mmCIF file of C-alpha atoms in Angstrom:
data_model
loop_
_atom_site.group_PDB
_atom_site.id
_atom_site.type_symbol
_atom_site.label_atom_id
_atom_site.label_comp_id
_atom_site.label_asym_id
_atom_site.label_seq_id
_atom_site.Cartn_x
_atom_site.Cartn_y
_atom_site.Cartn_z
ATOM 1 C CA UNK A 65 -0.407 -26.388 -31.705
ATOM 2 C CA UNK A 66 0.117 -22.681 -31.585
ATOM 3 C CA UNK A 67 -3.677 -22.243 -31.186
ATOM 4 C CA UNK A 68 -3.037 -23.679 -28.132
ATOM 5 C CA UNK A 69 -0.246 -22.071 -27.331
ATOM 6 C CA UNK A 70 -1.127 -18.943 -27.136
ATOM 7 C CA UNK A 71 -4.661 -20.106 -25.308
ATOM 8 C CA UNK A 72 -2.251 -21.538 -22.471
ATOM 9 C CA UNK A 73 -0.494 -17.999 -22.139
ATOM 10 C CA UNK A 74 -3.446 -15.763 -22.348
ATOM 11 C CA UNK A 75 -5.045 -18.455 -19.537
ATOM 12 C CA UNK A 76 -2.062 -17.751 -17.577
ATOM 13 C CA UNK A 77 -2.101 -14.094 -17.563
ATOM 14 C CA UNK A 78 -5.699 -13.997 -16.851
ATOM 15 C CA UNK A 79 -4.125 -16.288 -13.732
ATOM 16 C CA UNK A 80 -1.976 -13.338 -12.709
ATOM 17 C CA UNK A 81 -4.858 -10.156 -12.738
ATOM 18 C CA UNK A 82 -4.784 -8.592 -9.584
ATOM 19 C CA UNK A 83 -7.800 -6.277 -8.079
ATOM 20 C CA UNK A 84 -6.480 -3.243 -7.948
ATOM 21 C CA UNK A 85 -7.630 0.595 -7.983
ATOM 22 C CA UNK A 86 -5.526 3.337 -7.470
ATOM 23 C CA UNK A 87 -6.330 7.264 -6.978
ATOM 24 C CA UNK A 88 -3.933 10.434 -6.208
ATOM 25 C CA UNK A 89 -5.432 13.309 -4.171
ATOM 26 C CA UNK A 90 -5.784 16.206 -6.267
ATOM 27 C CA UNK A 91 -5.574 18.719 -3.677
ATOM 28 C CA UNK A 92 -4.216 18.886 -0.063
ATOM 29 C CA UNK A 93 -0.556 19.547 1.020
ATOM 30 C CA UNK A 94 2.507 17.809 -0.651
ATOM 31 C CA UNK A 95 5.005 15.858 0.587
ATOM 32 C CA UNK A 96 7.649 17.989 2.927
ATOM 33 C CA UNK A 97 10.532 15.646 2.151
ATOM 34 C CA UNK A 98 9.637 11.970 -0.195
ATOM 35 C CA UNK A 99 13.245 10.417 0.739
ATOM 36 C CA UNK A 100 12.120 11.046 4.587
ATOM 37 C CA UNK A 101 8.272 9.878 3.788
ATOM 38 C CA UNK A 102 9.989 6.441 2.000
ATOM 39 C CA UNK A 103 12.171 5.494 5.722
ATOM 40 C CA UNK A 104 9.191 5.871 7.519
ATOM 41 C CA UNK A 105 7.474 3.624 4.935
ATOM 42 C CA UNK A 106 10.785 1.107 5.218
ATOM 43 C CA UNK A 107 10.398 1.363 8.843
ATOM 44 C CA UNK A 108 7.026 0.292 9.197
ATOM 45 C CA UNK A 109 6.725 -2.010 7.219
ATOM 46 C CA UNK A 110 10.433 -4.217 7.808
ATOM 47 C CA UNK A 111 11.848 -3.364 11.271
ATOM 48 C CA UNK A 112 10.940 -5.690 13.748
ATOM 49 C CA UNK A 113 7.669 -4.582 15.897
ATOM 50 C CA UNK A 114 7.223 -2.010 13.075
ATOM 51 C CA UNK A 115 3.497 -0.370 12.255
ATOM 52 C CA UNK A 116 2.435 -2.402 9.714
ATOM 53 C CA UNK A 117 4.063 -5.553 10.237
ATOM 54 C CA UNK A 118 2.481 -8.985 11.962
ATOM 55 C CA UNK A 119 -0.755 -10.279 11.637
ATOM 56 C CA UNK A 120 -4.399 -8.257 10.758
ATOM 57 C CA UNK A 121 -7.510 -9.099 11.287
ATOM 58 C CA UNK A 122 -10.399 -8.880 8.793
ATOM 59 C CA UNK A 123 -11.343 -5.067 8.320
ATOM 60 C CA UNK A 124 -8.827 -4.402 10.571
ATOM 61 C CA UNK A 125 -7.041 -0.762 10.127
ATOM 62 C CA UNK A 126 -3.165 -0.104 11.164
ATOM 63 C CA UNK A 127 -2.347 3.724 10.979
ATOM 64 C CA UNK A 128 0.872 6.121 11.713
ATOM 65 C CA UNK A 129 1.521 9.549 11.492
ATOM 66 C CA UNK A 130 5.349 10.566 11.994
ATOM 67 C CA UNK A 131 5.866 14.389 11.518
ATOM 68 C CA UNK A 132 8.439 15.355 8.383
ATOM 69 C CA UNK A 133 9.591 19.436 8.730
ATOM 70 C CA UNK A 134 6.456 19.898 11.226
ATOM 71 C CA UNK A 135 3.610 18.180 9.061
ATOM 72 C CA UNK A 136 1.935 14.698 10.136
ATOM 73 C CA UNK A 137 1.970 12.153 7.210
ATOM 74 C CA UNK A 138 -0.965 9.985 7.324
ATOM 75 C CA UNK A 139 -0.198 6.374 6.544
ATOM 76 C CA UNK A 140 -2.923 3.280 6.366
ATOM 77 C CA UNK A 141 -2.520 0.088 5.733
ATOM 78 C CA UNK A 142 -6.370 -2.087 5.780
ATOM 79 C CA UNK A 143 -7.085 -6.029 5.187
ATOM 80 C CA UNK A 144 -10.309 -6.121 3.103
ATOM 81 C CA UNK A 145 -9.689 -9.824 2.341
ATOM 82 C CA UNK A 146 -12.640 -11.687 2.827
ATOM 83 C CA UNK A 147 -11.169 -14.308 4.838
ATOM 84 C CA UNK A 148 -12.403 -14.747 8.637
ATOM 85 C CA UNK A 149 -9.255 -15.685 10.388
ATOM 86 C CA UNK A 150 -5.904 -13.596 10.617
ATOM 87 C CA UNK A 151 -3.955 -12.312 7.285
ATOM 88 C CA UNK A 152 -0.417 -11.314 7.026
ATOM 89 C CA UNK A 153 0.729 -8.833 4.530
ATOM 90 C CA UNK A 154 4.340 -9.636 3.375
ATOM 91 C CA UNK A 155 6.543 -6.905 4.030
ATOM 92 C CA UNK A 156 7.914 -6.354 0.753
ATOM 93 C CA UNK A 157 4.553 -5.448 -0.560
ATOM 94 C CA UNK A 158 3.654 -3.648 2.458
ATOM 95 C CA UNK A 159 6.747 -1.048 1.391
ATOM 96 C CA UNK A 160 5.830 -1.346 -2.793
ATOM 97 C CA UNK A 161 2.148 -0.055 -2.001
ATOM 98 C CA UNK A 162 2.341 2.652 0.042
ATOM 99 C CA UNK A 163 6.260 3.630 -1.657
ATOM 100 C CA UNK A 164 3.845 3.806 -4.747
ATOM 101 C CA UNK A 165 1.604 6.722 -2.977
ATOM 102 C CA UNK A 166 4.508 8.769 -2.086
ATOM 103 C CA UNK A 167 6.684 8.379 -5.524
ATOM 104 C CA UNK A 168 3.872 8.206 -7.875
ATOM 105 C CA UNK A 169 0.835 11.164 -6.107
ATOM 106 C CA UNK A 170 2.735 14.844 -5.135
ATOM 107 C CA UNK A 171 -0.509 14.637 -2.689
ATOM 108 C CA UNK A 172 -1.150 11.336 -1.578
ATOM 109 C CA UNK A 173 -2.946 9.224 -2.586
ATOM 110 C CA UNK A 174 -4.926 5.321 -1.776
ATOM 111 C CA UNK A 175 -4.686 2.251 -3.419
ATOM 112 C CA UNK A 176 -6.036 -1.348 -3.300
ATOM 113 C CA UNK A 177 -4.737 -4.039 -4.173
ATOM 114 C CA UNK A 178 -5.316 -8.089 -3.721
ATOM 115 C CA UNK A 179 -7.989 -6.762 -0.778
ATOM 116 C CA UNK A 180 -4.754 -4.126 0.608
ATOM 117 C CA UNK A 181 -5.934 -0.957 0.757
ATOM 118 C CA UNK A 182 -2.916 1.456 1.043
ATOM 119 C CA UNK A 183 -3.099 5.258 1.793
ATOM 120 C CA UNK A 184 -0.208 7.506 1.955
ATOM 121 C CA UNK A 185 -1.676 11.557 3.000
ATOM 122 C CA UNK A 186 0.427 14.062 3.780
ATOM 123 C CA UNK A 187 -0.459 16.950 6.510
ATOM 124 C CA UNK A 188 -4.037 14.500 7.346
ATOM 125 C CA UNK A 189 -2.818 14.256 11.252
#
């Protein structure tokens, strides 16, 4: 029994693996402000008509760059999912990924995740 116990919970982990791949610029200009950088982020991706909310297409590319103390922030959000109709990226993870960039790479940085590939670069526009 605990044979298959602990079979059922290492299945179920494997379950819960996400692609992902993560990388922080190691040069380029930091961020002017990372409280500012995180409302745009908020913004975006939550308020109604924001930048990276509603539907994408496949390979399809949404980008912003809002200015913090006179330096553009470069922010992507890309569907790589391989499916051939229209994906929507829940907001909530929309803010986690590119949040991640700002909090966790002094200089940007890209991730991808679940076939989300988020980019947060500041002073790239």
């Amino acid at each position: 029994m605990k044979t298959q116990s602990v079979l059922f919970a290492l299945g179920s982990m494997l379950l819960a693996v996400q692609d992902v791949s993560a990388t922080c610029y190691g040069s380029g200009d930091k961020w002017p402000n990372k409280e500012q950088a995180r409302r745009f982020v908020i913004d975006a991706c939550n308020n109604n008509g924001g930048m990276f909310t509603g539907t994408y297409w496949k390979g399809q590319t949404k980008a912003m760059c809002p200015k913090s103390n006179g330096m553009g922030l470069l922010f992507e959000v890309q569907n790589l999912t391989p499916n051939e109709g229209n994906s929507d990226l829940n907001n909530n993870e929309c803010t986690i990924r590119l949040e991640n960039e700002i909090n966790g790479c002094d200089r940007g940085g890209q991730s991808t995740v679940s076939g989300w590939r988020f980019r947060a670069d500041p002073g790239a526009c």
